[in-house]
Short mmCIF file of C-alpha atoms and ligand atoms in Angstrom, two decimals:
data_model
loop_
_atom_site.label_atom_id
_atom_site.label_comp_id
_atom_site.label_asym_id
_atom_site.label_seq_id
_atom_site.Cartn_x
_atom_site.Cartn_y
_atom_site.Cartn_z
CA MET J 252 21.41 29.65 10.30
CA SER J 253 18.56 30.97 12.68
CA ARG J 254 15.00 29.99 11.90
CA GLN J 255 12.13 32.36 11.75
CA TYR J 256 9.82 32.26 14.76
CA TYR J 257 6.06 32.36 14.26
CA ASN J 258 3.31 32.25 16.79
CA PRO J 259 1.72 28.93 16.53
CA VAL J 260 -1.58 30.01 17.93
CA SER J 261 -1.89 32.65 14.97
CA LEU J 262 -1.02 30.03 12.36
CA ILE J 263 -3.60 27.72 13.86
CA ARG J 264 -6.32 30.59 13.90
CA LYS J 265 -5.39 31.53 10.40
CA LYS J 266 -6.01 27.91 9.05
CA ARG J 267 -9.16 27.54 11.21
CA ASP J 268 -10.57 30.68 9.68
CA GLY J 269 -10.08 29.43 6.08
CA GLY J 270 -6.77 31.35 5.40
CA HIS J 271 -3.85 29.91 3.56
CA LEU J 272 -0.40 29.58 5.20
CA THR J 273 2.82 30.43 3.52
CA LYS J 274 5.45 27.87 2.66
CA ASP J 275 7.81 29.35 5.48
CA GLU J 276 4.88 29.04 7.97
CA ILE J 277 4.14 25.52 7.12
CA GLN J 278 7.89 24.71 7.33
CA TYR J 279 7.98 26.18 10.74
CA LEU J 280 5.11 24.25 12.07
CA ILE J 281 6.48 20.89 10.69
CA ASP J 282 10.00 21.73 11.79
CA ALA J 283 8.94 22.66 15.35
CA TYR J 284 6.94 19.61 15.62
CA THR J 285 9.71 17.19 14.62
CA ARG J 286 12.17 18.98 16.98
CA ASP J 287 9.52 18.62 19.91
CA GLU J 288 9.10 22.41 20.07
CA LEU J 289 5.43 22.29 19.33
CA PRO J 290 3.15 20.30 21.61
CA ASP J 291 0.80 17.60 20.38
CA TYR J 292 -2.35 19.68 21.15
CA GLN J 293 -1.19 22.54 18.95
CA MET J 294 -0.36 20.24 16.11
CA SER J 295 -3.74 18.30 16.58
CA ALA J 296 -5.61 21.62 16.32
CA PHE J 297 -3.81 22.59 13.06
CA LEU J 298 -4.25 19.09 11.75
CA MET J 299 -8.04 19.36 12.47
CA ALA J 300 -8.16 22.83 10.92
CA VAL J 301 -6.55 21.38 7.81
CA TYR J 302 -8.91 18.47 7.84
CA LEU J 303 -11.93 20.80 7.93
CA ASN J 304 -10.55 23.44 5.53
CA GLY J 305 -8.38 21.66 3.16
CA MET J 306 -5.15 22.95 1.54
CA ASN J 307 -4.59 24.87 -1.67
CA ASP J 308 -1.90 23.41 -4.07
CA GLU J 309 0.85 25.63 -2.61
CA GLU J 310 0.16 24.52 0.98
CA ALA J 311 -0.06 20.88 -0.05
CA SER J 312 3.30 21.11 -1.91
CA ALA J 313 4.83 23.02 0.98
CA ILE J 314 3.77 20.45 3.59
CA ALA J 315 5.09 17.49 1.41
CA TYR J 316 8.43 19.39 1.00
CA ALA J 317 8.64 20.09 4.82
CA MET J 318 7.91 16.59 5.65
CA LEU J 319 10.39 15.15 3.00
CA HIS J 320 13.13 17.37 4.40
CA SER J 321 12.40 16.67 8.04
CA GLY J 322 14.84 13.83 7.61
CA ILE J 323 17.55 12.21 5.22
CA VAL J 324 16.65 12.11 1.53
CA VAL J 325 18.58 8.95 0.38
CA ASP J 326 20.81 9.35 -2.49
CA LEU J 327 20.84 6.31 -4.80
CA SER J 328 22.60 7.89 -7.68
CA ALA J 329 25.60 5.42 -7.30
CA VAL J 330 23.10 2.77 -8.12
CA PRO J 331 22.92 2.26 -11.93
CA GLY J 332 19.48 2.53 -13.67
CA ILE J 333 16.26 4.35 -13.21
CA LYS J 334 15.01 3.47 -9.72
CA VAL J 335 11.20 2.91 -9.70
CA ASP J 336 8.89 2.18 -6.81
CA LYS J 337 5.25 1.40 -6.48
CA HIS J 338 2.89 2.51 -3.62
CA SER J 339 -0.64 1.33 -2.85
CA THR J 340 -2.95 3.64 -0.84
CA GLY J 341 -3.92 0.26 0.96
CA GLY J 342 -6.30 -2.55 0.72
CA VAL J 343 -7.45 -6.03 1.62
CA GLY J 344 -5.57 -9.00 0.16
CA ASP J 345 -3.31 -6.41 -1.63
CA LYS J 346 -0.01 -8.51 -1.95
CA LEU J 347 0.89 -6.89 -5.16
CA SER J 348 4.26 -5.39 -4.01
CA LEU J 349 5.42 -8.93 -3.05
CA ILE J 350 4.81 -10.07 -6.66
CA LEU J 351 5.69 -7.06 -8.80
CA ALA J 352 8.89 -5.93 -6.94
CA PRO J 353 10.73 -9.24 -7.97
CA ILE J 354 9.05 -9.13 -11.47
CA VAL J 355 10.33 -5.57 -12.19
CA ALA J 356 13.90 -6.17 -10.62
CA ALA J 357 14.14 -9.36 -12.80
CA ALA J 358 13.48 -7.16 -15.68
CA GLY J 359 16.59 -5.04 -14.77
CA VAL J 360 14.81 -1.97 -13.15
CA PRO J 361 15.80 -1.21 -9.44
CA VAL J 362 13.19 -1.17 -7.04
CA PRO J 363 14.04 0.32 -3.63
CA MET J 364 11.03 -0.42 -1.52
CA ILE J 365 10.46 1.20 1.74
CA SER J 366 7.18 -0.30 3.09
CA GLY J 367 4.72 0.03 5.95
CA ARG J 368 2.92 -2.14 8.45
CA GLY J 369 -0.76 -3.08 8.39
CA LEU J 370 -2.96 -0.02 9.08
CA GLY J 371 -6.45 -0.65 10.34
CA HIS J 372 -8.22 -3.18 8.25
CA THR J 373 -5.58 -3.13 5.59
CA GLY J 374 -2.45 -5.34 5.48
CA GLY J 375 1.08 -4.09 5.28
CA THR J 376 3.99 -5.41 3.20
CA LEU J 377 6.40 -5.36 6.15
CA ASP J 378 4.13 -7.63 8.35
CA LYS J 379 3.80 -9.98 5.39
CA LEU J 380 7.56 -10.13 4.64
CA GLU J 381 8.24 -10.74 8.30
CA SER J 382 6.05 -13.80 8.18
CA ILE J 383 8.82 -15.38 6.28
CA THR J 384 11.02 -16.94 8.92
CA GLY J 385 14.08 -14.90 9.58
CA PHE J 386 13.35 -12.16 7.06
CA ASN J 387 15.02 -8.87 8.30
CA VAL J 388 13.27 -5.54 7.23
CA ASN J 389 15.56 -3.55 9.44
CA LEU J 390 18.50 -2.83 7.33
CA ASP J 391 20.37 0.32 7.82
CA LEU J 392 20.72 2.67 4.85
CA VAL J 393 24.36 1.33 3.88
CA LYS J 394 22.99 -2.19 3.55
CA TYR J 395 19.88 -0.80 1.75
CA GLU J 396 22.15 0.47 -0.84
CA GLU J 397 24.41 -2.31 -1.15
CA THR J 398 21.40 -4.76 -1.48
CA ILE J 399 19.83 -2.89 -4.18
CA LYS J 400 23.05 -2.55 -6.07
CA LYS J 401 23.43 -6.39 -5.77
CA HIS J 402 19.92 -7.49 -6.48
CA ASN J 403 18.08 -4.60 -8.05
CA VAL J 404 15.40 -4.91 -5.10
CA VAL J 405 15.36 -4.39 -1.27
CA PHE J 406 12.53 -4.25 1.13
CA ILE J 407 12.84 -2.22 4.24
CA GLY J 408 10.81 -0.40 6.80
CA GLN J 409 10.69 3.27 7.47
CA THR J 410 13.89 4.12 9.52
CA GLU J 411 14.04 6.99 12.22
CA ASP J 412 15.94 9.06 9.47
CA ILE J 413 13.38 8.71 6.71
CA ALA J 414 10.56 11.44 6.86
CA PRO J 415 10.45 11.55 10.74
CA ALA J 416 7.78 14.27 10.59
CA ASP J 417 5.50 11.85 8.86
CA LYS J 418 6.16 9.12 11.60
CA ARG J 419 5.20 11.56 14.34
CA LEU J 420 2.35 13.24 12.47
CA TYR J 421 0.79 9.78 11.34
CA ALA J 422 0.63 8.61 14.84
CA LEU J 423 -1.16 11.91 15.87
CA ARG J 424 -3.57 11.83 12.91
CA ASP J 425 -4.46 8.10 13.89
CA VAL J 426 -5.81 9.23 17.21
CA THR J 427 -7.24 12.50 16.33
CA ALA J 428 -9.64 11.38 13.45
CA THR J 429 -7.62 13.35 10.87
CA VAL J 430 -6.33 10.50 8.66
CA GLU J 431 -8.93 10.79 5.86
CA CYS J 432 -7.81 14.09 4.64
CA ILE J 433 -6.33 14.32 0.89
CA PRO J 434 -3.37 16.90 1.37
CA LEU J 435 -2.38 14.90 4.64
CA ILE J 436 -2.54 11.52 2.95
CA ALA J 437 -0.71 12.76 -0.08
CA SER J 438 2.07 14.48 1.70
CA SER J 439 2.40 11.50 4.00
CA ILE J 440 2.83 9.13 1.22
CA MET J 441 4.98 11.19 -1.12
CA SER J 442 7.46 12.34 1.69
CA LYS J 443 8.24 8.71 2.40
CA LYS J 444 8.43 7.63 -1.12
CA LEU J 445 10.55 10.72 -2.42
CA ALA J 446 12.97 10.19 0.49
CA GLU J 447 13.84 6.55 -0.50
CA GLY J 448 15.85 7.70 -3.59
CA ILE J 449 13.53 6.81 -6.41
CA ASP J 450 13.52 8.45 -9.85
CA ALA J 451 10.02 7.46 -10.69
CA LEU J 452 6.81 6.11 -9.06
CA VAL J 453 3.78 4.06 -9.92
CA LEU J 454 0.88 4.56 -7.69
CA ASP J 455 -2.28 2.27 -7.04
CA VAL J 456 -4.94 4.58 -5.63
CA LYS J 457 -7.63 2.36 -4.34
CA HIS J 458 -11.30 3.19 -3.91
CA GLY J 459 -14.32 1.29 -2.92
CA SER J 460 -15.49 -0.61 0.24
CA GLY J 461 -12.02 -1.79 1.33
CA ALA J 462 -10.07 1.36 0.71
CA PHE J 463 -9.41 4.45 2.97
CA ILE J 464 -11.03 6.69 0.39
CA LYS J 465 -14.24 4.95 -0.76
CA ASP J 466 -15.52 7.53 -3.32
CA VAL J 467 -14.10 7.37 -6.76
CA GLU J 468 -14.16 11.23 -7.19
CA GLU J 469 -12.38 11.61 -3.88
CA ALA J 470 -9.82 9.12 -5.16
CA LYS J 471 -9.31 10.91 -8.30
CA LYS J 472 -8.51 14.17 -6.20
CA LEU J 473 -6.04 12.08 -4.18
CA GLY J 474 -4.57 10.54 -7.33
CA LYS J 475 -4.08 14.22 -8.81
CA ARG J 476 -2.46 15.41 -5.66
CA LEU J 477 0.08 12.63 -5.46
CA THR J 478 1.03 12.95 -9.15
CA ASP J 479 1.28 16.65 -8.86
CA ILE J 480 3.59 16.30 -5.97
CA GLY J 481 5.68 13.73 -8.02
CA PHE J 482 6.00 15.98 -11.00
CA GLU J 483 6.86 18.93 -8.74
CA PHE J 484 9.92 16.99 -7.29
CA LYS J 485 10.70 15.98 -10.87
CA LYS J 486 9.84 12.23 -10.51
CA GLU J 487 7.90 10.55 -13.39
CA THR J 488 4.63 9.41 -11.77
CA ILE J 489 1.68 7.46 -12.92
CA ALA J 490 -1.25 6.68 -10.91
CA TYR J 491 -3.86 3.96 -11.55
CA LEU J 492 -7.23 4.22 -9.78
CA THR J 493 -8.44 0.65 -8.80
CA SER J 494 -11.34 -0.90 -7.36
CA MET J 495 -11.00 -2.41 -3.73
CA ASP J 496 -14.69 -3.21 -3.74
CA GLU J 497 -13.50 -6.97 -3.34
CA PRO J 498 -10.52 -8.35 -1.59
CA LEU J 499 -7.70 -9.08 -4.16
CA GLY J 500 -7.07 -12.73 -4.78
CA TYR J 501 -8.18 -15.45 -2.59
CA LYS J 502 -5.92 -15.24 0.42
CA ILE J 503 -5.96 -12.53 3.05
CA GLY J 504 -3.41 -12.50 5.93
CA ASN J 505 0.29 -12.22 6.32
CA TRP J 506 1.88 -15.66 5.40
CA LEU J 507 -1.16 -16.58 3.27
CA GLU J 508 -0.56 -13.60 0.96
CA VAL J 509 3.13 -14.51 0.69
CA GLU J 510 1.92 -17.95 -0.25
CA GLU J 511 -0.30 -16.64 -3.00
CA SER J 512 2.27 -14.29 -4.21
CA ILE J 513 4.53 -17.18 -4.69
CA GLU J 514 1.72 -19.16 -6.44
CA CYS J 515 1.49 -16.10 -8.76
CA LEU J 516 5.22 -16.14 -9.40
CA ASN J 517 4.72 -19.74 -10.56
CA GLY J 518 2.18 -18.78 -12.95
CA ILE J 519 -0.92 -19.67 -11.04
CA TRP J 520 -2.81 -16.25 -10.67
CA PRO J 521 -6.16 -15.05 -9.57
CA ALA J 522 -7.45 -13.09 -12.42
CA ASP J 523 -7.73 -9.70 -10.50
CA VAL J 524 -4.20 -9.99 -8.87
CA LYS J 525 -2.83 -10.76 -12.45
CA GLU J 526 -4.47 -7.95 -14.14
CA ILE J 527 -3.41 -5.29 -11.80
CA THR J 528 -0.05 -6.70 -11.19
CA LEU J 529 0.80 -6.92 -14.74
CA LEU J 530 -0.30 -3.28 -15.36
CA LEU J 531 1.70 -1.81 -12.64
CA SER J 532 4.75 -3.97 -13.41
CA GLY J 533 4.36 -2.97 -17.04
CA ALA J 534 4.29 0.75 -16.02
CA MET J 535 7.24 0.30 -13.78
CA ILE J 536 9.26 -1.41 -16.37
CA TYR J 537 8.23 1.44 -18.81
CA LEU J 538 9.21 4.23 -16.50
CA GLY J 539 12.35 2.31 -15.61
CA GLY J 540 13.44 2.62 -19.20
CA LYS J 541 13.53 -1.06 -20.02
CA ALA J 542 10.40 -0.79 -22.37
CA THR J 543 9.18 1.69 -24.86
CA SER J 544 5.38 1.46 -23.67
CA VAL J 545 3.43 0.08 -20.82
CA ASN J 546 2.35 -2.70 -23.04
CA GLU J 547 5.87 -3.63 -23.82
CA GLY J 548 6.61 -3.63 -20.03
CA ILE J 549 3.76 -6.06 -19.63
CA GLU J 550 5.10 -8.38 -22.21
CA ILE J 551 8.53 -8.33 -20.31
CA ALA J 552 6.75 -8.80 -17.07
CA ILE J 553 5.01 -11.88 -18.43
CA LYS J 554 8.38 -13.27 -19.68
CA MET J 555 9.88 -12.71 -16.28
CA VAL J 556 7.15 -15.01 -14.70
CA ASP J 557 7.11 -17.51 -17.36
CA LYS J 558 10.92 -18.01 -17.38
CA GLY J 559 11.00 -18.20 -13.60
CA LYS J 560 13.26 -15.28 -13.31
CA ALA J 561 10.89 -13.38 -10.99
CA LEU J 562 10.50 -16.08 -8.58
CA GLN J 563 14.33 -16.65 -8.48
CA LYS J 564 14.50 -12.87 -7.71
CA LEU J 565 12.34 -13.42 -4.78
CA ILE J 566 14.37 -16.29 -3.66
CA ASP J 567 17.57 -14.35 -3.93
CA ILE J 568 16.13 -11.30 -2.06
CA VAL J 569 14.74 -13.53 0.74
CA GLN J 570 18.12 -15.25 1.08
CA GLU J 571 19.94 -11.94 1.22
CA GLN J 572 17.65 -10.51 3.84
CA GLY J 573 18.03 -13.59 5.97
CA GLY J 574 14.78 -15.33 5.16
CA ASP J 575 14.08 -19.02 5.00
CA THR J 576 14.26 -19.79 1.23
CA GLU J 577 12.94 -23.49 1.57
CA ILE J 578 9.54 -22.16 2.34
CA ILE J 579 9.62 -20.07 -0.64
CA ARG J 580 10.42 -23.05 -2.92
CA LYS J 581 8.05 -25.25 -1.00
CA PRO J 582 5.34 -23.17 0.75
CA SER J 583 3.42 -26.37 2.01
CA LEU J 584 6.30 -26.59 4.61
CA TYR J 585 4.97 -23.61 6.37
CA PRO J 586 2.96 -24.44 9.40
CA LYS J 587 -0.82 -24.05 9.38
CA ALA J 588 -2.74 -21.97 12.13
CA LYS J 589 -3.84 -24.20 14.91
CA TYR J 590 -7.61 -23.52 14.28
CA ASN J 591 -9.68 -23.24 11.18
CA GLN J 592 -13.39 -22.91 10.66
CA GLU J 593 -15.50 -22.75 7.38
CA PHE J 594 -17.68 -19.72 6.67
CA LYS J 595 -20.72 -20.95 4.82
CA SER J 596 -23.52 -19.38 2.64
CA THR J 597 -26.89 -19.06 4.28
CA SER J 598 -28.65 -19.13 1.01
CA SER J 599 -28.25 -20.17 -2.58
CA GLY J 600 -27.59 -17.81 -5.45
CA TYR J 601 -24.66 -15.77 -6.64
CA ILE J 602 -22.15 -13.82 -4.61
CA ASN J 603 -23.57 -10.31 -5.45
CA ALA J 604 -21.18 -8.16 -3.07
CA VAL J 605 -18.52 -8.19 -0.58
CA ASP J 606 -17.80 -5.42 1.94
CA SER J 607 -14.00 -5.53 1.73
CA TYR J 608 -13.59 -3.55 4.97
CA LEU J 609 -15.44 -5.99 7.02
CA VAL J 610 -13.32 -8.83 5.48
CA GLY J 611 -10.34 -6.91 6.42
CA MET J 612 -11.69 -6.55 9.97
CA ALA J 613 -12.49 -10.31 10.06
CA SER J 614 -8.90 -11.06 9.13
CA LEU J 615 -7.72 -8.52 11.84
CA GLU J 616 -9.88 -10.11 14.37
CA LEU J 617 -8.33 -13.48 13.63
CA GLY J 618 -4.90 -12.11 14.54
CA ALA J 619 -3.68 -10.94 11.19
CA GLY J 620 -3.84 -7.21 12.04
CA ARG J 621 -3.39 -4.87 15.03
CA LYS J 622 -5.85 -3.45 17.54
CA GLU J 623 -2.90 -1.53 19.28
CA LYS J 624 -0.13 0.14 17.40
CA THR J 625 2.78 -1.93 18.80
CA ALA J 626 0.92 -5.30 19.13
CA PRO J 627 2.51 -8.25 17.23
CA VAL J 628 0.42 -9.91 14.37
CA ASP J 629 -0.13 -13.57 13.97
CA PRO J 630 1.71 -14.63 10.69
CA GLN J 631 -0.48 -17.63 10.09
CA ALA J 632 -3.86 -15.96 10.75
CA GLY J 633 -6.17 -14.97 7.95
CA ILE J 634 -8.85 -16.13 5.48
CA VAL J 635 -8.74 -18.25 2.27
CA LEU J 636 -11.71 -17.42 -0.09
CA SER J 637 -13.14 -20.07 -2.18
CA LYS J 638 -15.65 -17.94 -3.94
CA LYS J 639 -15.27 -14.43 -5.56
CA VAL J 640 -18.06 -11.85 -6.68
CA GLY J 641 -20.09 -13.46 -9.37
CA ASP J 642 -19.63 -17.02 -8.45
CA LYS J 643 -22.59 -19.38 -7.87
CA VAL J 644 -23.01 -20.65 -4.27
CA GLU J 645 -25.45 -23.17 -2.72
CA LYS J 646 -26.90 -22.88 0.75
CA ASP J 647 -24.41 -24.30 3.29
CA GLU J 648 -21.52 -24.30 0.69
CA THR J 649 -18.21 -22.89 1.89
CA ILE J 650 -17.44 -19.38 0.91
CA ALA J 651 -14.18 -19.19 2.91
CA VAL J 652 -11.98 -20.84 5.47
CA LEU J 653 -10.92 -18.69 8.67
CA TYR J 654 -7.56 -19.48 10.23
CA SER J 655 -6.36 -18.35 13.73
CA ASN J 656 -4.20 -19.51 16.46
CA ASN J 657 -6.74 -18.44 19.16
CA ASP J 658 -10.17 -20.15 18.72
CA SER J 659 -11.92 -17.48 20.71
CA TYR J 660 -11.29 -14.99 17.75
CA LEU J 661 -13.34 -17.27 15.36
CA ALA J 662 -16.88 -16.35 16.29
CA LEU J 663 -16.49 -12.46 15.81
CA ALA J 664 -14.71 -13.20 12.54
CA GLN J 665 -17.62 -15.47 11.48
CA GLU J 666 -20.07 -12.64 12.31
CA LEU J 667 -18.23 -10.09 10.36
CA MET J 668 -18.01 -12.37 7.20
CA HIS J 669 -21.73 -12.67 7.64
CA GLN J 670 -22.22 -9.04 7.46
CA ALA J 671 -19.80 -8.65 4.66
CA TYR J 672 -21.31 -11.03 2.19
CA THR J 673 -24.49 -10.50 0.01
CA VAL J 674 -25.81 -13.47 -1.91
CA GLY J 675 -28.61 -12.63 -4.41
CA VAL J 676 -30.57 -14.46 -7.02
CA ASN J 677 -29.15 -12.79 -10.13
CA LYS J 678 -25.59 -12.88 -11.26
CA PRO J 679 -23.96 -9.33 -10.92
CA ALA J 680 -22.28 -7.65 -13.86
CA ASP J 681 -18.58 -8.09 -14.23
CA ALA J 682 -16.72 -5.43 -12.10
CA VAL J 683 -14.35 -3.07 -13.58
CA LEU J 684 -11.00 -3.26 -11.78
CA VAL J 685 -8.88 -0.51 -13.25
CA THR J 686 -11.12 2.61 -13.53
CA HIS J 687 -8.82 5.52 -14.23
CA VAL J 688 -5.37 6.63 -15.06
CA ILE J 689 -3.60 9.84 -14.16
CA ASP J 690 -0.30 10.94 -15.81
CA ARG J 691 1.23 13.96 -17.35
CA ASP J 692 -1.72 14.07 -19.79
CA GLY J 693 -4.19 14.49 -16.93
CA THR J 694 -6.87 12.18 -15.58
CA ARG J 695 -9.03 9.93 -17.86
CA ALA J 696 -11.09 6.83 -17.68
CA PHE J 697 -8.88 3.73 -18.19
CA ASP J 698 -9.33 2.14 -21.67
CA TYR J 699 -8.86 -1.44 -21.60
CA SER J 700 -8.81 -1.73 -25.35
CA THR J 701 -5.36 -0.14 -25.21
CA VAL J 702 -3.98 -2.62 -22.95
CA PRO J 703 -4.69 -5.95 -24.72
CA TYR J 704 -3.01 -8.26 -22.35
CA LEU J 705 -5.34 -7.54 -19.46
CA LYS J 706 -8.63 -9.09 -20.58
N1 URA V 2270 -0.66 5.81 3.99
C1 URA V 2270 0.29 6.49 4.34
O1 URA V 2270 1.39 6.31 4.20
N2 URA V 2270 -0.13 7.75 4.76
C2 URA V 2270 -1.50 8.09 4.98
O2 URA V 2270 -1.70 9.19 5.52
C3 URA V 2270 -2.39 7.15 4.53
C4 URA V 2270 -1.94 6.14 4.01
#
């Protein structure tokens, strides 16, 4: 079938001048770019025009559609059950996928998880999984399907066949200052998620200092755009808006986050990690048809942890994907980074605030993240906090320990941690973690009284 030709300059001009492109025009631009028929400079100009002028609902849905169909849409209909995944828009210490995927899979809901690497100051599930010696995230799509059939869970990275337009566009956005744009973020996320063969999706839309979208009102718009795309593609979708004003849990860094996830699956939870993980797991179990409500889903999730079934599921999938199960059973066997240094408080009082972005940058500088796209990450580098917001701290008391395999990285990380922490004389009010929910009934403030397990 011959494709319609458009003049790219006219399409860029139309968008630049505040016009709206048709579905076919957007399809043309995405197809041409994916096939190398449109140069980076024209796509960059188009992306900047979108960044500056936004997209209406039709355009946003058209770009998600075009990106989704730029590659294979995996068909998992031969896998029994309602397949449910979760996606987070990215944060610091955000290890929830490592905990909730085994919980939900143990509850009988298949979780096909195609994850990403760390991006900027945020960590990525793939880098964390690869800190488990031998763990292979590069499975082909046949093995992907076989694994999910066998274990109800599989973890892989984005392949060349899955949403290739997103792979190319994301790299271009990263270097043209066009990442922070709601329709572009939404189409990027949803094209990958819809391509992996899911039936339903739970989204964790982060806002606050450590999130890409800091402002809660903007996060609501992103959550709405994401759920609208989900519904349009006939996938049940629930988005929770959660605060990333403080790193999640106590451990930040690749192996360190796997270690904390294993602690959680052994029932030793930081309160914030527990709250959001149980909520998202409950929603996934509910959407997966194994519970009649999110609350019942949470009850099931708690049982999966208490009975050791979720930890066993993690061990099974690590074994299946070639990882060392011994270190999952006994995390203390994992070698520590060569160097460590305490970060101490310079005054007495209460931890009033943490700039999570700066903590994420400190972790990146220690070696846990990347400064260049293809650079390797240090699996042992990172930060272990001993204090959270609201905790009392004395002058010279340790707030965190920094870990790295390169001692020259420690000084900058110390500096960033000093900038990140604010200690004040008064204890701050307790933070609210889950702020909003967006589903078919629309957007509303999250009501903790309806979910009794969380507080
Ligand atoms: N995560 C994605 O997958 N895409 C974006 O554009 C931003 C975050």
